[in-house]
Amino acid sequence: ESARLFSESARLFEIDAATDWHKWYEAGNARWWAAEADRAIIDYRQYLSRDPFRGEVWENLFSARLAAKTAAPGHEGVLVWPWYVWFASAAAFLAGLSALAFAIFLFVRKKAWRNVSVVLLSVAVCLGACSAVTLATRGEVAVVVAETQGRKGDSSVYAPFPADPWKAGQEVWVSETRDTWSRVIVGSTVS
């Protein structure tokens, strides 16, 4: 009964998400509690397409991947956070240290503290730029809605690749789209 109620709640959150995109996170959580991990992945990805810097959503997405037994799309980051979140977090941390070093400089009036502040701020700006470039050039991620067989070409005459169909909830990088087919990448597999 609780799974049914969570599923209904998720459906209502998804309807509300049309006017308030923050509801995608709640929809994903409700799908998770309804044991619908594959659909939770879709909801979390909807949220992340609008706010990619919320860490707990990435962590919930990682848990949903484990429950749905799907693989990460690959080349996204380390641990559960993508590269641009790591870069932005490091930039913010170093900017804070730079402000601290500058405050110490204002208090003790030693040039060494000012130099430390400038160096830390310069590194923070570089990491912030890396974060922006990584976010801007990362490509599109799509989520497989129903079990789908990948192929080496654009019709069913081509051999299946990979051999096993992708499960619902599998995330893929879209590298090319034409007419009715898309070339996708999962890890090192191109299909």
Coordinates of C-alpha atoms in Angstrom, one line a residue:
E1 CA 0.0 0.0 0.0
S2 CA 2.8 2.4 0.8
A3 CA 4.5 1.8 -2.6
R4 CA 1.2 2.7 -4.3
L5 CA 0.9 5.9 -2.3
F6 CA 4.5 6.9 -3.0
S7 CA 3.9 6.2 -6.7
E8 CA 0.8 8.4 -6.7
S9 CA 2.7 11.1 -4.8
A10 CA 5.5 10.9 -7.5
R11 CA 2.9 11.3 -10.2
L12 CA 1.5 14.4 -8.5
F13 CA 5.0 15.9 -8.0
E14 CA 5.7 15.3 -11.7
I15 CA 2.5 17.2 -12.6
D16 CA 3.5 20.1 -10.3
A17 CA 7.0 20.1 -11.8
A18 CA 5.5 21.7 -14.9
T19 CA 5.2 24.9 -13.0
D20 CA 7.9 24.4 -10.3
W21 CA 10.9 22.4 -11.5
H22 CA 12.1 22.0 -7.9
K23 CA 9.4 19.3 -7.6
W24 CA 11.5 16.9 -9.8
Y25 CA 13.7 16.2 -6.8
E26 CA 10.6 15.3 -4.6
A27 CA 9.2 13.2 -7.5
G28 CA 12.5 11.3 -7.7
N29 CA 12.5 10.7 -3.9
A30 CA 8.9 9.4 -4.1
R31 CA 9.8 7.1 -7.0
W32 CA 12.7 5.8 -4.9
W33 CA 10.4 5.0 -2.0
A34 CA 7.9 3.4 -4.4
A35 CA 10.7 1.0 -5.5
E36 CA 10.7 2.5 -9.0
A37 CA 14.4 3.3 -9.2
D38 CA 14.4 3.4 -13.0
R39 CA 11.8 6.2 -13.0
A40 CA 13.6 7.9 -10.1
I41 CA 16.7 8.3 -12.3
I42 CA 14.5 10.1 -14.9
D43 CA 13.2 12.5 -12.3
Y44 CA 16.6 13.2 -10.7
R45 CA 18.0 13.9 -14.2
Q46 CA 15.2 16.3 -14.8
Y47 CA 16.1 18.2 -11.7
L48 CA 19.9 18.1 -12.5
S49 CA 19.3 19.5 -15.9
R50 CA 18.2 22.7 -14.1
D51 CA 20.4 22.7 -11.0
P52 CA 23.5 20.5 -11.5
F53 CA 25.2 21.7 -8.3
R54 CA 23.0 20.1 -5.7
G55 CA 25.1 17.4 -4.2
E56 CA 22.3 15.3 -2.5
V57 CA 20.6 14.8 -5.9
W58 CA 23.8 13.3 -7.3
E59 CA 24.0 11.0 -4.3
N60 CA 20.4 9.9 -4.7
L61 CA 21.0 9.4 -8.4
F62 CA 23.9 7.1 -7.5
S63 CA 21.7 5.1 -5.1
A64 CA 18.9 4.8 -7.8
R65 CA 21.5 3.5 -10.3
L66 CA 22.5 0.8 -7.8
A67 CA 18.9 -0.2 -7.2
A68 CA 18.0 -0.2 -10.9
K69 CA 21.2 -2.1 -11.6
T70 CA 22.2 0.3 -14.4
A71 CA 25.7 1.7 -15.1
A72 CA 26.7 5.3 -14.9
P73 CA 27.0 6.8 -18.4
G74 CA 30.7 7.1 -17.9
H75 CA 33.2 10.0 -18.1
E76 CA 31.1 12.0 -15.7
G77 CA 33.2 12.4 -12.6
V78 CA 34.6 10.7 -9.6
L79 CA 32.7 9.1 -6.8
V80 CA 29.1 10.3 -7.1
W81 CA 29.8 13.9 -8.2
P82 CA 30.6 15.1 -11.7
W83 CA 33.8 16.9 -12.5
Y84 CA 32.3 20.4 -12.8
V85 CA 30.9 20.1 -9.2
W86 CA 34.3 19.0 -7.9
F87 CA 35.9 22.0 -9.7
A88 CA 33.3 24.5 -8.5
S89 CA 33.6 23.1 -4.9
A90 CA 37.4 23.4 -5.0
A91 CA 37.1 26.9 -6.4
A92 CA 34.8 28.0 -3.6
F93 CA 37.0 26.5 -1.0
L94 CA 40.1 28.2 -2.3
A95 CA 38.3 31.5 -2.7
G96 CA 37.4 31.2 1.0
L97 CA 41.0 30.5 1.9
S98 CA 42.0 33.5 -0.2
A99 CA 39.6 35.8 1.7
L100 CA 41.0 34.4 5.0
A101 CA 44.6 35.1 3.9
F102 CA 43.6 38.6 2.8
A103 CA 41.9 39.2 6.2
I104 CA 45.1 38.1 7.9
F105 CA 47.1 40.5 5.7
L106 CA 44.8 43.4 6.7
F107 CA 45.4 42.5 10.3
V108 CA 49.2 41.9 10.3
R109 CA 50.2 44.0 7.2
K110 CA 52.7 41.4 5.9
K111 CA 53.1 41.2 2.1
A112 CA 53.5 37.4 2.2
W113 CA 49.8 37.0 3.3
R114 CA 48.7 39.3 0.4
N115 CA 50.7 37.2 -2.0
V116 CA 49.2 34.0 -0.6
S117 CA 45.7 35.5 -1.0
V118 CA 46.4 36.5 -4.7
V119 CA 47.8 33.0 -5.5
L120 CA 44.8 31.2 -3.9
L121 CA 42.4 33.5 -5.7
S122 CA 44.1 32.9 -9.0
V123 CA 43.9 29.1 -8.6
A124 CA 40.2 29.5 -7.6
V125 CA 39.5 31.5 -10.7
C126 CA 41.2 28.8 -12.9
L127 CA 39.2 26.0 -11.2
G128 CA 36.0 28.0 -11.6
A129 CA 36.8 28.4 -15.3
C130 CA 37.5 24.6 -15.6
S131 CA 34.1 24.0 -14.0
A132 CA 32.3 26.3 -16.5
V133 CA 34.1 24.8 -19.5
T134 CA 33.4 21.2 -18.3
L135 CA 29.7 22.0 -17.8
A136 CA 29.4 23.8 -21.1
T137 CA 31.1 21.0 -23.2
R138 CA 29.8 17.9 -21.5
G139 CA 27.0 17.0 -24.0
E140 CA 23.5 15.6 -23.5
V141 CA 22.5 12.8 -21.3
A142 CA 19.4 10.8 -22.1
V143 CA 17.7 8.1 -20.0
V144 CA 16.3 4.9 -21.5
V145 CA 12.7 4.7 -20.5
A146 CA 12.0 1.0 -21.5
E147 CA 14.3 -1.9 -22.0
T148 CA 16.0 -1.2 -25.4
Q149 CA 18.4 -3.2 -27.6
G150 CA 21.3 -1.2 -28.9
R151 CA 22.5 -1.8 -32.4
K152 CA 25.6 -1.1 -34.5
G153 CA 23.6 0.8 -37.0
D154 CA 20.3 2.6 -37.6
S155 CA 18.0 -0.3 -38.3
S156 CA 17.2 -3.8 -37.0
V157 CA 19.3 -5.5 -39.7
Y158 CA 22.4 -4.4 -37.8
A159 CA 23.8 -6.7 -35.1
P160 CA 22.8 -6.0 -31.5
F161 CA 25.4 -4.1 -29.5
P162 CA 26.0 -4.6 -26.7
A163 CA 24.6 -8.1 -26.5
D164 CA 22.3 -7.5 -23.5
P165 CA 19.6 -4.9 -23.9
W166 CA 19.8 -1.7 -21.8
K167 CA 17.6 -1.7 -18.8
A168 CA 15.0 1.0 -18.1
G169 CA 16.8 3.8 -16.3
Q170 CA 20.1 3.4 -18.1
E171 CA 21.7 6.8 -18.8
V172 CA 23.5 7.4 -22.1
W173 CA 25.5 10.2 -23.6
V174 CA 23.9 11.3 -27.0
S175 CA 26.7 11.9 -29.5
E176 CA 24.7 12.2 -32.7
T177 CA 21.0 12.1 -33.6
R178 CA 19.5 11.6 -37.1
D179 CA 15.9 11.1 -38.1
T180 CA 14.7 8.2 -35.9
W181 CA 18.0 7.0 -34.4
S182 CA 20.7 8.3 -32.1
R183 CA 24.3 7.2 -31.6
V184 CA 24.9 6.9 -27.9
I185 CA 27.8 6.2 -25.6
V186 CA 27.8 4.3 -22.2
G187 CA 31.3 4.2 -20.7
S188 CA 33.4 3.0 -23.6
T189 CA 30.5 1.3 -25.5
V190 CA 29.3 3.2 -28.6
S191 CA 26.0 2.0 -30.0

